[in-house]
Short mmCIF file of C-alpha atoms in Angstrom, two decimals:
data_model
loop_
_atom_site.label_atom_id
_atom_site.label_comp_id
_atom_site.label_asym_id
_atom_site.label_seq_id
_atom_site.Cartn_x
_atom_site.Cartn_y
_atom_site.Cartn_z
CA UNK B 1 101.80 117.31 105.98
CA UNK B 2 99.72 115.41 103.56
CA UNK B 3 99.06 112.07 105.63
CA UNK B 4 95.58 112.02 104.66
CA UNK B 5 96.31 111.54 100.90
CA UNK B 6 98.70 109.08 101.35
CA UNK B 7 96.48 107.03 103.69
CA UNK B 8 93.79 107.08 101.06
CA UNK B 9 96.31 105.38 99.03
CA UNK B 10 96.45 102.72 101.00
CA UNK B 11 92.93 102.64 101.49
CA UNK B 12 92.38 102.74 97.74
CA UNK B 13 94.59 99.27 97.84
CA UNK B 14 92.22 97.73 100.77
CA UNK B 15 89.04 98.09 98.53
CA UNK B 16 90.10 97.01 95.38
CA UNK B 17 91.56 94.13 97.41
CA UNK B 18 89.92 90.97 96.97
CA UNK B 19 90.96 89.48 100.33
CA UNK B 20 90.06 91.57 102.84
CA UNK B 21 89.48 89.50 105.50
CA UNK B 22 93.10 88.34 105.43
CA UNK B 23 94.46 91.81 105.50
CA UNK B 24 91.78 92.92 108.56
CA UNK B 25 93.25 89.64 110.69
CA UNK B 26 96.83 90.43 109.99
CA UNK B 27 96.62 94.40 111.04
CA UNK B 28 94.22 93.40 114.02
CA UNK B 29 97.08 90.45 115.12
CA UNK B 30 99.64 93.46 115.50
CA UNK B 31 97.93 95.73 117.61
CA UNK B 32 96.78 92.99 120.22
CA UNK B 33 99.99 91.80 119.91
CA UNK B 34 101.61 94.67 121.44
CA UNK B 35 98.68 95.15 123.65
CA UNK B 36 99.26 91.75 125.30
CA UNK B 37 102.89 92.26 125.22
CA UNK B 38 102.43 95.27 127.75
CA UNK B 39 99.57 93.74 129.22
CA UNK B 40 97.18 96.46 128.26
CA UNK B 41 93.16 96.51 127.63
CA UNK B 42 92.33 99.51 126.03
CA UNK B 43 89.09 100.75 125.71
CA UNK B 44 89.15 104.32 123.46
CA UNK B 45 91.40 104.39 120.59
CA UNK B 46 92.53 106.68 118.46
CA UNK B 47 93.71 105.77 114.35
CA UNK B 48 95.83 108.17 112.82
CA UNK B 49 95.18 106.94 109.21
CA UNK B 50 93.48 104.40 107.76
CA UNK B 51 93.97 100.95 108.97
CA UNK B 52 92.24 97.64 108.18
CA UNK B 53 92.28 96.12 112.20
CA UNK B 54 89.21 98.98 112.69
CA UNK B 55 86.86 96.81 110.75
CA UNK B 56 87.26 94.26 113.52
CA UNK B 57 87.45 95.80 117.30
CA UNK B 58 84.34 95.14 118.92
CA UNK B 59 84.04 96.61 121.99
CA UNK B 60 86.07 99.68 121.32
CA UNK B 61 85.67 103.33 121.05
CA UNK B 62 86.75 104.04 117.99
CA UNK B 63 87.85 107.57 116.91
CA UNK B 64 89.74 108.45 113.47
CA UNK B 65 91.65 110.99 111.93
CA UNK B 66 93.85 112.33 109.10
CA UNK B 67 91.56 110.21 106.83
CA UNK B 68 89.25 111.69 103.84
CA UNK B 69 85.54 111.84 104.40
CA UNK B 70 85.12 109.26 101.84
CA UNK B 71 87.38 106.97 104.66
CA UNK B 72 85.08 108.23 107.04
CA UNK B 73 81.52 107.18 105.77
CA UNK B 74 83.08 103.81 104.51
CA UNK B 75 84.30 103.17 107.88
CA UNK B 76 80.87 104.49 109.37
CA UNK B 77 78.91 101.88 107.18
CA UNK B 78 80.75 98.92 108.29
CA UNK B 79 81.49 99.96 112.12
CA UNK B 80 78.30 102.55 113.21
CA UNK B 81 79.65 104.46 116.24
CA UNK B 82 83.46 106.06 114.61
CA UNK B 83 84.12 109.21 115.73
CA UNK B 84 85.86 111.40 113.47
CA UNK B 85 87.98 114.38 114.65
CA UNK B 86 90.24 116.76 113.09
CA UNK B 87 93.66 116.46 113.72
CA UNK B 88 94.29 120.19 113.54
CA UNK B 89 91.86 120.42 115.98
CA UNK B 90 93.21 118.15 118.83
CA UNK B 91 94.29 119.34 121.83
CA UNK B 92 95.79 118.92 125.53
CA UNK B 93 92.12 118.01 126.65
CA UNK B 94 91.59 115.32 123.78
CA UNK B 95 92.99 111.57 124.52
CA UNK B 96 92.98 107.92 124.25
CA UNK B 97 93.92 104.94 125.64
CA UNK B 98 95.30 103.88 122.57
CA UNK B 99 96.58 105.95 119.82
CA UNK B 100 97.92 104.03 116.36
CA UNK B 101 99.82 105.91 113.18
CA UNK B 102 101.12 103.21 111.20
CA UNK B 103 102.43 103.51 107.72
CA UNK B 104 105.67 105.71 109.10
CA UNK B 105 103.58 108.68 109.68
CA UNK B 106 106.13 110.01 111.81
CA UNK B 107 108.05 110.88 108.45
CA UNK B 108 105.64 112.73 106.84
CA UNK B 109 107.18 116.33 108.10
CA UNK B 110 109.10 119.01 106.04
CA UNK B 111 111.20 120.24 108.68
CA UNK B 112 112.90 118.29 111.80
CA UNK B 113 110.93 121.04 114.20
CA UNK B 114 107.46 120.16 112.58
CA UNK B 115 108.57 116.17 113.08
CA UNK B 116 109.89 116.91 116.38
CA UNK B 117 106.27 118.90 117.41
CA UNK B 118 104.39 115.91 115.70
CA UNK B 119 105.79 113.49 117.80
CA UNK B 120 104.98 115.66 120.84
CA UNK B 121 101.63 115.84 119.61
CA UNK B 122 101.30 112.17 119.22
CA UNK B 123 102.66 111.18 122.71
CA UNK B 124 100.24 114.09 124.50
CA UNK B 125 97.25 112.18 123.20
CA UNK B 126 97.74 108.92 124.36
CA UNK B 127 96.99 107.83 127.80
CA UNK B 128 98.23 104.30 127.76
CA UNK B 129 100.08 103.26 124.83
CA UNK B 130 101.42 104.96 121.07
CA UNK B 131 102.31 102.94 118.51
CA UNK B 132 103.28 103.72 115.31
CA UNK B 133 106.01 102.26 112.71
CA UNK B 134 109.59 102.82 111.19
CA UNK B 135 112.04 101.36 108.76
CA UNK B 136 115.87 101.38 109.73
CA UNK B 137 117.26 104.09 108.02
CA UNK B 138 120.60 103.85 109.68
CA UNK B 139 121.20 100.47 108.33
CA UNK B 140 119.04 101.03 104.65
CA UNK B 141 120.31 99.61 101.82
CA UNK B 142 120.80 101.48 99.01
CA UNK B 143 118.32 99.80 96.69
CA UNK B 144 115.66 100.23 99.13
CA UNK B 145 117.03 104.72 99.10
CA UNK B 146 115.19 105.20 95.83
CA UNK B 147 112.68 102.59 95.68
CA UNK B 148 110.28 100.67 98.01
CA UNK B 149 109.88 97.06 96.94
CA UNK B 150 106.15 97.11 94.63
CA UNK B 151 103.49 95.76 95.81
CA UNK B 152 100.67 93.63 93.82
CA UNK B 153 96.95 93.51 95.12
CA UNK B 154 94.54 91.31 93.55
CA UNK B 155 91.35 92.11 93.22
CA UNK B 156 88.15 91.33 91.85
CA UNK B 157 87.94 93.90 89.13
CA UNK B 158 91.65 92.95 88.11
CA UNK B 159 95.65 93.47 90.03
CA UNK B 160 96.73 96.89 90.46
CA UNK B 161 100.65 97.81 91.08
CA UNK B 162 101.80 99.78 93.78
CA UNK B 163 105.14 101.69 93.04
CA UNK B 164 106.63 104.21 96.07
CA UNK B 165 109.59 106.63 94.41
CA UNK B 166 111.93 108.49 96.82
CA UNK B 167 113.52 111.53 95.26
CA UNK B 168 116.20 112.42 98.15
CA UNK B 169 117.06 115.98 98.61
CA UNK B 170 120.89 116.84 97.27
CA UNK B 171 121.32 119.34 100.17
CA UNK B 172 119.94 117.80 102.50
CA UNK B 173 119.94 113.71 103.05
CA UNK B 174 117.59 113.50 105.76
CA UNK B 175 114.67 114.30 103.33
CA UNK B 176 113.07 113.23 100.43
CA UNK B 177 109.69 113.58 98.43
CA UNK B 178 107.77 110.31 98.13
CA UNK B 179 105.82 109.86 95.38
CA UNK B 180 103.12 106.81 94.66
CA UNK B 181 102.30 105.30 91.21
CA UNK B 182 98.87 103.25 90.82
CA UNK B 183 98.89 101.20 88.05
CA UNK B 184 96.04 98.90 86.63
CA UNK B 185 96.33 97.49 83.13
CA UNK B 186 97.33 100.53 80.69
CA UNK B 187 95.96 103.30 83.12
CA UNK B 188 98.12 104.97 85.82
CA UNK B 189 97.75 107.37 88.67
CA UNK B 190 100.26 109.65 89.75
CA UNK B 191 100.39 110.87 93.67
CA UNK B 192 102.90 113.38 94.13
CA UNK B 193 104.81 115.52 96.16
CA UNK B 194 104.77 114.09 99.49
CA UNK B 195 107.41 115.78 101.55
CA UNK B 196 109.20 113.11 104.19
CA UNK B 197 112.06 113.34 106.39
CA UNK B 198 113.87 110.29 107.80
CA UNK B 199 113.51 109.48 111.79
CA UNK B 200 115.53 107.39 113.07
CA UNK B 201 114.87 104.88 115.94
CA UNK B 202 117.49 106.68 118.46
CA UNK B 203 115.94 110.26 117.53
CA UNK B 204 112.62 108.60 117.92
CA UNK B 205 112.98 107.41 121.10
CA UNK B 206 114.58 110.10 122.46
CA UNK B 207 111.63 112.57 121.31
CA UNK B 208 109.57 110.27 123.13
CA UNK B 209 111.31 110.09 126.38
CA UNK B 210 111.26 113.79 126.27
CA UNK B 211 107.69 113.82 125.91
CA UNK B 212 106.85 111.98 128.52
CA UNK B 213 107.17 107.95 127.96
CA UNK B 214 108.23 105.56 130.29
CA UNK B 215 109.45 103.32 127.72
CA UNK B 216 110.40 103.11 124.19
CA UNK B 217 110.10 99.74 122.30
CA UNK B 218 111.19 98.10 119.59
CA UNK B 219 109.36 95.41 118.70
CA UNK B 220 111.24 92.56 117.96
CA UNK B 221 109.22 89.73 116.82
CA UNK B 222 106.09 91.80 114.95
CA UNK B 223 106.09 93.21 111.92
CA UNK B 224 104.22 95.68 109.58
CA UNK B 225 103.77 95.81 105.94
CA UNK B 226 101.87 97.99 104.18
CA UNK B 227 99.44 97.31 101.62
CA UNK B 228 101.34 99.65 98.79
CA UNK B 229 105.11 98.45 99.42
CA UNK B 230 106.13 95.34 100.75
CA UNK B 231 108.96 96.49 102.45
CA UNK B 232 108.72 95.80 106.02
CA UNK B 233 108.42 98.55 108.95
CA UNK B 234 109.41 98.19 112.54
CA UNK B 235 106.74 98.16 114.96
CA UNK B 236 107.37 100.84 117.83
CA UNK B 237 105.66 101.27 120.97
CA UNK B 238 105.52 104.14 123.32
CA UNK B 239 104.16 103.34 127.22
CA UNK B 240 102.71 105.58 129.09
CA UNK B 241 101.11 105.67 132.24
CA UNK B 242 98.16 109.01 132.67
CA UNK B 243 96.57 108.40 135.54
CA UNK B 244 93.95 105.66 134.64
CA UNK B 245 91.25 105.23 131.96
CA UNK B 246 90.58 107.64 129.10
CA UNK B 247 88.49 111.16 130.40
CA UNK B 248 87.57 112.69 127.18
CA UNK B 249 87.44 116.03 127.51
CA UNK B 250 85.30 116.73 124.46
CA UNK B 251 83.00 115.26 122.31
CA UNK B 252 84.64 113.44 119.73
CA UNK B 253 82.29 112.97 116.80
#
């Protein structure tokens, strides 16, 4: 799984971008809106990934992962007090109140057992709530198959294009390798190889059942969109109910 590359992506996109307050407010206005919706306050979360809303959650504790350590000291400089942990590194004793993987990392899996075991992973860790996002693969159209819709971010130093290629696997339809084009003026990078496999919402909420949610959600009236593609994703919530407030059983850091 390569879901630290591909959040540094998107990261990449959120520096350059000229408007960052904007795109902080938006990401944070998600998140509390599914906290309200389940009527949650929680204190320790947990970002799989890079997201914006951590710039702006006072009060929090604030622990990251599958991010680069370039993510990490940027992060560190603006909010002093992020923990950083591995993921590889998590276990049965390590959780949060809150834990967030946006940007469909549930896709970002070779093989349906390594989804199926990332999923478990991501439900053991959260105490209160998981949340995470999907598009509708059941019902995708075929121009969005190949191509995610580009995205433009302006920036100070000039606009760079955002261009997300899906190269579908011939034996197998459920997967795909994702690659991302950067574009500024007459330069271009190339980030390759990202191997993805398609969840679907009843798969998804079935793995999560199994693994211990009380409820599965689709979120009807919120939205995500990414900073690279401006397709939209599905927000998804997963509710659990451990016992209480977050124990951490190690030192996060």
């Amino acid at each position: 799984m390569r879901f630290v590359e591909y959040s540094a992506i998107t990261f990449d996109a959120y520096v350059h971008a000229s408007k960052q307050d904007d795109i902080v407010k938006r990401k944070k206005e998600i998140l509390e809106s599914v906290f309200q919706y389940h009527r949650l306050t929680p204190r320790s979360l947990l970002f799989i990934g890079f997201n914006p809303a951590i710039m702006d959650l006072p009060g929090h504790d604030i622990t990251v992962t599958q991010v680069t350590p370039e993510i990490v000291g940027y992060i560190r400089n603006h909010r002093p007090g992020t923990k950083y942990m591995e993921w590889d590194q998590m276990d049965d004793t390590d959780n949060w109140d809150a834990v967030v993987a946006m940007d469909e990392f549930l896709t970002f899996a070779e093989t349906e057992d390594q989804q199926h075991s990332q999923l478990n992973k991501f439900c053991r860790l959260a105490n209160q709530v998981a949340i995470t996002t999907l598009r509708d693969y059941k019902n995708q159209g075929f121009k969005d198959r190949e191509f995610s819709i580009p995205s433009l971010v302006k920036g100070d130093e000039g606009d760079k294009i955002f261009l997300e290629y899906h190269d579908y696997d011939l034996q197998d339809r459920n997967a795909w390798t994702r690659s991302v084009y950067e574009i500024q003026g007459t330069g271009m990078r190339a980030f390759q190889g990202f191997q993805c496999r398609q969840m679907f919402f009843k798969q998804c909420a079935k793995f999560s059942l199994d693994a211990g949610a009380g409820d599965f959600l689709i979120h009807k009236n919120i939205m995500y969109k990414s900073l690279i593609k401006k397709n939209y994703e599905h927000v998804i919530s997963m509710r659990f109910n451990k016992h209480g407030r977050f124990q951490p059983g190690r030192q996060h850091s």
